[in-house]
Coordinates of C-alpha atoms and ligand atoms in Angstrom, one line a residue:
X1 CA -10.7 -23.4 -36.5
X2 CA -10.7 -23.8 -32.8
X3 CA -10.0 -21.1 -30.3
X4 CA -6.5 -21.6 -28.8
X5 CA -6.6 -21.6 -25.0
X6 CA -3.2 -21.6 -23.3
X7 CA -3.4 -23.5 -20.0
X8 CA -1.1 -25.2 -17.5
X9 CA -1.8 -26.9 -14.2
X10 CA 1.3 -25.4 -12.6
X11 CA -0.8 -22.6 -11.2
X12 CA -1.9 -25.1 -8.5
X13 CA 1.6 -24.9 -7.0
X14 CA 0.6 -21.4 -5.7
X15 CA -2.2 -21.9 -3.2
X16 CA -1.7 -19.8 -0.1
X17 CA -4.3 -20.4 2.7
X18 CA -4.7 -16.9 3.9
X19 CA -4.4 -13.2 3.0
X20 CA -4.1 -10.3 5.4
X21 CA -6.7 -7.6 5.1
X22 CA -6.6 -4.7 7.6
X23 CA -4.8 -7.0 10.1
X24 CA -7.4 -9.7 9.7
X25 CA -6.5 -13.1 8.2
X26 CA -9.0 -14.2 5.6
X27 CA -9.3 -17.1 3.2
X28 CA -7.1 -16.4 0.1
X29 CA -9.6 -15.3 -2.6
X30 CA -7.3 -15.9 -5.5
X31 CA -7.5 -19.7 -5.4
X32 CA -6.7 -22.5 -7.9
X33 CA -10.4 -23.4 -8.2
X34 CA -10.9 -20.2 -10.2
X35 CA -8.9 -21.4 -13.2
X36 CA -10.0 -25.0 -12.8
X37 CA -13.7 -24.0 -13.0
X38 CA -13.0 -22.2 -16.3
X39 CA -11.0 -25.1 -17.6
X40 CA -13.7 -27.5 -16.7
X41 CA -16.5 -25.6 -18.3
X42 CA -14.6 -24.9 -21.5
X43 CA -13.6 -28.6 -21.7
X44 CA -17.2 -29.8 -21.2
X45 CA -18.4 -27.6 -23.9
X46 CA -15.6 -28.5 -26.2
X47 CA -14.9 -24.7 -26.5
X48 CA -11.5 -24.2 -28.0
X49 CA -8.4 -26.3 -27.9
X50 CA -6.1 -26.4 -24.8
X51 CA -2.5 -25.8 -25.5
X52 CA 0.5 -26.0 -23.1
X53 CA 2.7 -22.9 -22.8
X54 CA 6.2 -22.7 -24.2
X55 CA 9.1 -21.7 -22.0
X56 CA 10.5 -18.3 -22.3
X57 CA 13.8 -17.1 -20.8
X58 CA 13.7 -15.3 -17.4
X59 CA 15.3 -12.3 -19.2
X60 CA 11.9 -11.6 -20.8
X61 CA 10.4 -11.1 -17.4
X62 CA 13.4 -9.0 -16.4
X63 CA 12.8 -6.7 -19.4
X64 CA 9.7 -5.4 -17.6
X65 CA 10.5 -6.1 -13.9
X66 CA 13.5 -4.9 -12.1
X67 CA 16.0 -7.8 -11.7
X68 CA 16.4 -7.2 -8.0
X69 CA 12.6 -7.8 -7.5
X70 CA 12.6 -10.9 -9.7
X71 CA 15.6 -12.4 -7.9
X72 CA 14.1 -11.6 -4.5
X73 CA 10.9 -13.4 -5.4
X74 CA 12.7 -16.3 -6.9
X75 CA 15.0 -16.8 -3.9
X76 CA 12.5 -16.2 -1.2
X77 CA 9.9 -18.5 -2.8
X78 CA 12.3 -21.3 -3.6
X79 CA 14.0 -21.2 -0.2
X80 CA 10.7 -22.0 1.6
X81 CA 10.1 -25.4 2.9
X82 CA 7.0 -27.4 1.9
X83 CA 3.9 -26.0 3.6
X84 CA 5.7 -22.7 4.6
X85 CA 4.0 -19.4 3.8
X86 CA 5.8 -16.1 3.6
X87 CA 4.2 -12.6 3.8
X88 CA 7.0 -10.5 2.3
X89 CA 7.9 -7.1 3.7
X90 CA 9.8 -5.8 0.6
X91 CA 9.0 -5.3 -3.1
X92 CA 5.3 -5.3 -2.2
X93 CA 2.5 -2.8 -2.3
X94 CA 0.0 -4.4 0.1
X95 CA -0.5 -7.3 2.4
X96 CA -2.9 -9.5 0.3
X97 CA 0.0 -11.4 -1.2
X98 CA 1.4 -14.6 0.2
X99 CA 4.4 -16.5 -1.1
X100 CA 4.7 -20.3 -1.0
X101 CA 7.4 -22.7 -2.3
X102 CA 5.6 -23.0 -5.7
X103 CA 4.8 -19.4 -6.1
X104 CA 7.8 -18.4 -8.3
X105 CA 7.3 -21.4 -10.6
X106 CA 3.5 -20.7 -10.9
X107 CA 4.2 -16.9 -11.6
X108 CA 6.7 -17.7 -14.3
X109 CA 4.4 -20.2 -15.9
X110 CA 1.6 -17.5 -15.9
X111 CA 3.9 -15.2 -17.9
X112 CA 4.7 -18.1 -20.2
X113 CA 1.0 -18.6 -20.8
X114 CA 0.6 -14.9 -21.7
X115 CA 3.7 -14.9 -24.0
X116 CA 2.6 -18.1 -25.8
X117 CA -0.7 -16.5 -26.5
X118 CA 1.0 -13.3 -27.7
X119 CA 3.2 -15.3 -30.1
X120 CA 0.1 -17.0 -31.5
X121 CA -1.6 -13.6 -32.1
X122 CA 1.6 -12.3 -33.7
X123 CA 1.6 -15.4 -36.0
X124 CA -1.8 -14.5 -37.2
X125 CA -4.4 -15.9 -34.8
X126 CA -7.3 -13.5 -34.5
X127 CA -8.3 -14.5 -30.9
X128 CA -6.3 -16.4 -28.2
X129 CA -7.2 -16.9 -24.6
X130 CA -4.3 -17.0 -22.1
X131 CA -5.7 -18.6 -19.0
X132 CA -3.2 -16.9 -16.6
X133 CA -3.0 -17.5 -12.9
X134 CA -1.7 -15.8 -10.7
X135 CA -3.1 -12.6 -12.3
X136 CA -0.8 -9.8 -13.2
X137 CA -2.2 -6.3 -13.6
X138 CA -1.3 -5.0 -10.1
X139 CA 2.3 -6.1 -10.5
X140 CA 4.6 -3.1 -11.0
X141 CA 8.2 -2.9 -12.2
X142 CA 9.5 -3.5 -8.6
X143 CA 6.6 -4.9 -6.7
X144 CA 4.0 -7.6 -6.2
X145 CA 0.5 -6.7 -4.9
X146 CA -3.2 -7.5 -5.2
X147 CA -2.5 -11.3 -5.8
X148 CA -0.2 -10.4 -8.7
X149 CA 3.5 -11.2 -9.1
X150 CA 4.5 -10.6 -12.7
X151 CA 2.5 -8.5 -15.0
X152 CA 1.5 -11.1 -17.6
X153 CA -0.5 -8.7 -19.9
X154 CA 2.2 -6.0 -19.8
X155 CA 5.0 -8.5 -20.6
X156 CA 2.9 -9.8 -23.5
X157 CA 2.0 -6.4 -24.7
X158 CA 5.6 -5.2 -24.7
X159 CA 6.6 -8.2 -26.8
X160 CA 3.8 -7.5 -29.2
X161 CA 4.6 -3.8 -29.4
X162 CA 7.8 -4.7 -31.2
X163 CA 5.7 -5.9 -34.1
X164 CA 2.8 -3.3 -34.1
X165 CA 0.7 -0.9 -32.1
X166 CA -0.9 -2.4 -29.0
X167 CA -3.9 -1.2 -27.0
X168 CA -4.5 -2.8 -23.6
X169 CA -8.1 -2.7 -22.5
X170 CA -8.5 -3.6 -18.8
X171 CA -12.0 -4.6 -17.8
X172 CA -11.1 -6.1 -14.4
X173 CA -13.1 -4.6 -11.5
X174 CA -9.9 -3.2 -10.1
X175 CA -7.6 -0.6 -11.7
X176 CA -4.5 -2.1 -13.2
X177 CA -1.9 0.1 -11.4
X178 CA 0.9 -2.1 -12.6
X179 CA 0.0 -2.0 -16.2
X180 CA -0.7 1.8 -16.1
X181 CA 2.7 2.4 -14.5
X182 CA 4.6 0.2 -17.0
X183 CA 3.4 2.1 -20.0
X184 CA 2.8 5.6 -18.4
X185 CA 5.6 7.2 -20.4
X186 CA 5.1 5.3 -23.6
X187 CA 3.2 6.3 -26.7
X188 CA 3.4 3.0 -28.5
X189 CA 1.1 1.2 -26.1
X190 CA -2.2 2.6 -25.1
X191 CA -3.7 1.7 -21.7
X192 CA -7.5 2.0 -21.2
X193 CA -9.1 0.8 -18.0
X194 CA -12.7 0.6 -16.8
X195 CA -12.9 -0.1 -13.1
X196 CA -14.4 0.8 -9.7
X197 CA -13.7 4.2 -8.3
X198 CA -10.4 3.9 -6.6
X199 CA -11.5 6.2 -3.8
X200 CA -13.6 3.3 -2.6
X201 CA -11.9 0.2 -3.8
X202 CA -8.4 -1.4 -4.3
X203 CA -5.8 -0.2 -5.4
X204 CA -6.9 3.2 -3.9
X205 CA -3.7 5.0 -5.0
X206 CA -4.3 5.0 -8.8
X207 CA -7.1 4.8 -11.4
X208 CA -8.3 8.4 -11.3
X209 CA -9.5 10.4 -14.2
X210 CA -6.6 12.8 -14.2
X211 CA -4.0 10.1 -14.8
X212 CA -3.5 10.7 -18.5
X213 CA 0.2 9.6 -19.1
X214 CA 3.4 11.6 -18.9
X215 CA 6.0 12.9 -21.3
X216 CA 5.8 11.2 -24.6
X217 CA 3.1 9.0 -23.1
X218 CA 0.8 12.0 -22.5
X219 CA -2.6 11.1 -23.8
X220 CA -2.0 7.4 -24.0
X221 CA -3.4 6.5 -20.6
X222 CA -7.2 6.6 -20.1
X223 CA -9.1 5.7 -16.9
X224 CA -12.9 5.2 -16.6
X225 CA -13.6 5.0 -12.9
X226 CA -17.2 4.0 -12.2
X227 CA -19.4 4.1 -9.1
X228 CA -20.2 1.0 -7.1
X229 CA -23.4 -0.8 -8.1
X230 CA -22.8 -0.1 -11.8
X231 CA -25.0 -2.4 -13.9
X232 CA -25.1 -3.7 -17.5
X233 CA -27.0 -0.6 -18.7
X234 CA -24.6 1.9 -17.2
X235 CA -21.5 -0.1 -18.2
X236 CA -22.3 -0.5 -21.9
X237 CA -22.0 3.2 -22.9
X238 CA -18.7 3.5 -21.0
X239 CA -17.4 0.4 -22.7
X240 CA -18.3 1.9 -26.0
X241 CA -16.5 5.2 -25.2
X242 CA -13.5 3.2 -24.1
X243 CA -13.6 1.2 -27.4
X244 CA -13.7 4.5 -29.4
X245 CA -10.6 5.5 -27.6
X246 CA -9.0 2.1 -28.5
X247 CA -10.1 2.5 -32.1
X248 CA -8.8 6.0 -32.6
X249 CA -5.4 4.7 -31.5
X250 CA -5.6 2.5 -34.5
X251 CA -3.9 -0.6 -32.9
X252 CA -2.7 -3.7 -34.7
X253 CA -3.4 -5.8 -31.5
X254 CA -5.6 -5.6 -28.5
X255 CA -4.6 -7.2 -25.2
X256 CA -7.7 -7.6 -23.1
X257 CA -7.0 -7.8 -19.4
X258 CA -10.2 -9.8 -18.5
X259 CA -11.4 -9.9 -15.0
X260 CA -14.8 -11.3 -14.0
X261 CA -15.0 -9.6 -10.7
X262 CA -17.4 -7.0 -12.2
X263 CA -20.1 -9.7 -11.8
X264 CA -23.0 -8.9 -9.6
X265 CA -22.3 -11.7 -7.1
X266 CA -18.5 -11.5 -7.0
X267 CA -17.4 -11.7 -3.4
X268 CA -14.8 -8.9 -3.6
X269 CA -16.2 -6.8 -6.4
X270 CA -19.1 -4.3 -6.2
X271 CA -20.6 -3.9 -9.7
X272 CA -23.8 -5.6 -10.9
X273 CA -23.0 -7.0 -14.3
X274 CA -24.9 -10.2 -15.2
X275 CA -23.6 -13.4 -16.7
X276 CA -25.2 -13.0 -20.1
X277 CA -23.8 -9.5 -20.4
X278 CA -20.2 -10.8 -20.9
X279 CA -21.2 -12.0 -24.3
X280 CA -22.3 -8.4 -25.2
X281 CA -18.9 -7.2 -23.9
X282 CA -17.2 -9.7 -26.2
X283 CA -19.3 -8.6 -29.2
X284 CA -18.5 -4.9 -28.7
X285 CA -14.8 -5.7 -28.7
X286 CA -15.1 -8.0 -31.7
X287 CA -16.8 -5.3 -33.7
X288 CA -13.5 -3.5 -33.9
X289 CA -12.1 -6.4 -35.9
X290 CA -8.6 -6.3 -34.3
X291 CA -6.6 -9.4 -33.3
X292 CA -7.1 -9.9 -29.6
X293 CA -5.2 -11.6 -26.9
X294 CA -7.3 -12.3 -23.8
X295 CA -5.3 -12.4 -20.6
X296 CA -7.1 -13.7 -17.5
X297 CA -7.0 -11.4 -14.5
X298 CA -9.4 -11.5 -11.5
X299 CA -12.9 -12.9 -10.8
X300 CA -13.7 -14.7 -7.6
X301 CA -17.2 -16.1 -7.9
X302 CA -15.9 -19.6 -8.7
X303 CA -19.3 -21.1 -9.6
X304 CA -20.0 -18.5 -12.3
X305 CA -16.6 -18.1 -13.8
X306 CA -17.0 -20.8 -16.4
X307 CA -20.1 -19.3 -17.8
X308 CA -18.7 -15.8 -17.8
X309 CA -15.5 -16.9 -19.6
X310 CA -17.5 -18.9 -22.2
X311 CA -19.9 -15.9 -22.8
X312 CA -17.1 -13.4 -23.2
X313 CA -15.2 -15.8 -25.6
X314 CA -18.4 -16.5 -27.5
X315 CA -19.0 -12.8 -28.0
X316 CA -15.4 -12.3 -29.2
X317 CA -15.3 -15.3 -31.5
X318 CA -15.3 -14.7 -35.3
X319 CA -16.5 -18.1 -36.1
X320 CA -19.6 -18.8 -34.1
Ligands
LIG1 C1 -6.9 -8.4 -7.7 B1 -7.5 -8.4 -9.1 C2 -10.8 -9.0 0.2 C3 -10.0 -7.8 -0.2 C4 -9.4 -7.9 -1.5 C5 -7.6 -7.1 -3.0 C6 -8.0 -7.0 -4.4 C7 -7.1 -7.5 -5.4 C8 -7.7 -7.7 -6.7 N1 -10.5 -9.6 1.4 N2 -8.7 -6.8 -2.0 O1 -7.5 -7.1 -9.7 O2 -8.8 -9.0 -9.3
LIG2 ZN1 -9.8 -7.4 -9.9

């Protein structure tokens, strides 16, 4: 049985030229080549079977994002003329984000990719890869930020939570402030994240150890901030502790927010993980023997993304 990989080329409709960083305009790191590099590598190696996403009603997005925000993004994006780029001032947490005429369509498609994957896992697939772009884990109920518009993993996890217990494991280099916020006061979805110390790296405002959930959600949020320069050897025991946390929650499903910006040569990261190590990460997760939806988040070293994705999936695969 081949690994289902949910993919669409509509992400290419979102390709802003520049991001604003501390008042400087820089090349937009979150570019279409990222997903195309992974698509190319997995195609060449006949790794998995590419499947187009289904369409889901916009109401599903509005069940996790405030409708005023969704409508704002939809209107602003679709009112732009070809070639125009908007740096919004509202419903936004930082300046990295740029909106183009195709942004809304691409962001909706990215959610569809996650939801199509979620549905497959609910229907009994043990492992599915949702090749989402734009990424999602920084998107909050009412705001875009950090290259993210809609929180693909959270929307998928919420849908899956109606059928069982869901643990979200976020291994992107950056803390998933959006995902944490969405489930902060819920006990039916666990959020566990391993990321760079937010005192030093984006998103700065969240990702600290003392954020442990609130109200009924107390104890169902767990952050593992790590120092810069963290390598394979230091990462592994932390991953194992995080996985113990996941295991003791006894989930029916895992949603893995997978970022490859923990890689040693990532241009915006700061850890030192090696390409082969992603297979070990996959194996550790697979050892829990829980159905897993992999949702693509960040990772900006375009030339190595295909190898990292393949290694992670190889480690996660039950067949090979
Ligand atoms: C999104 B995801 C580089 C600064 C980039 C923004 C980080 C957003 C990361 N000029 N800072 O979690 O990979
Ligand atoms: Zn990241």
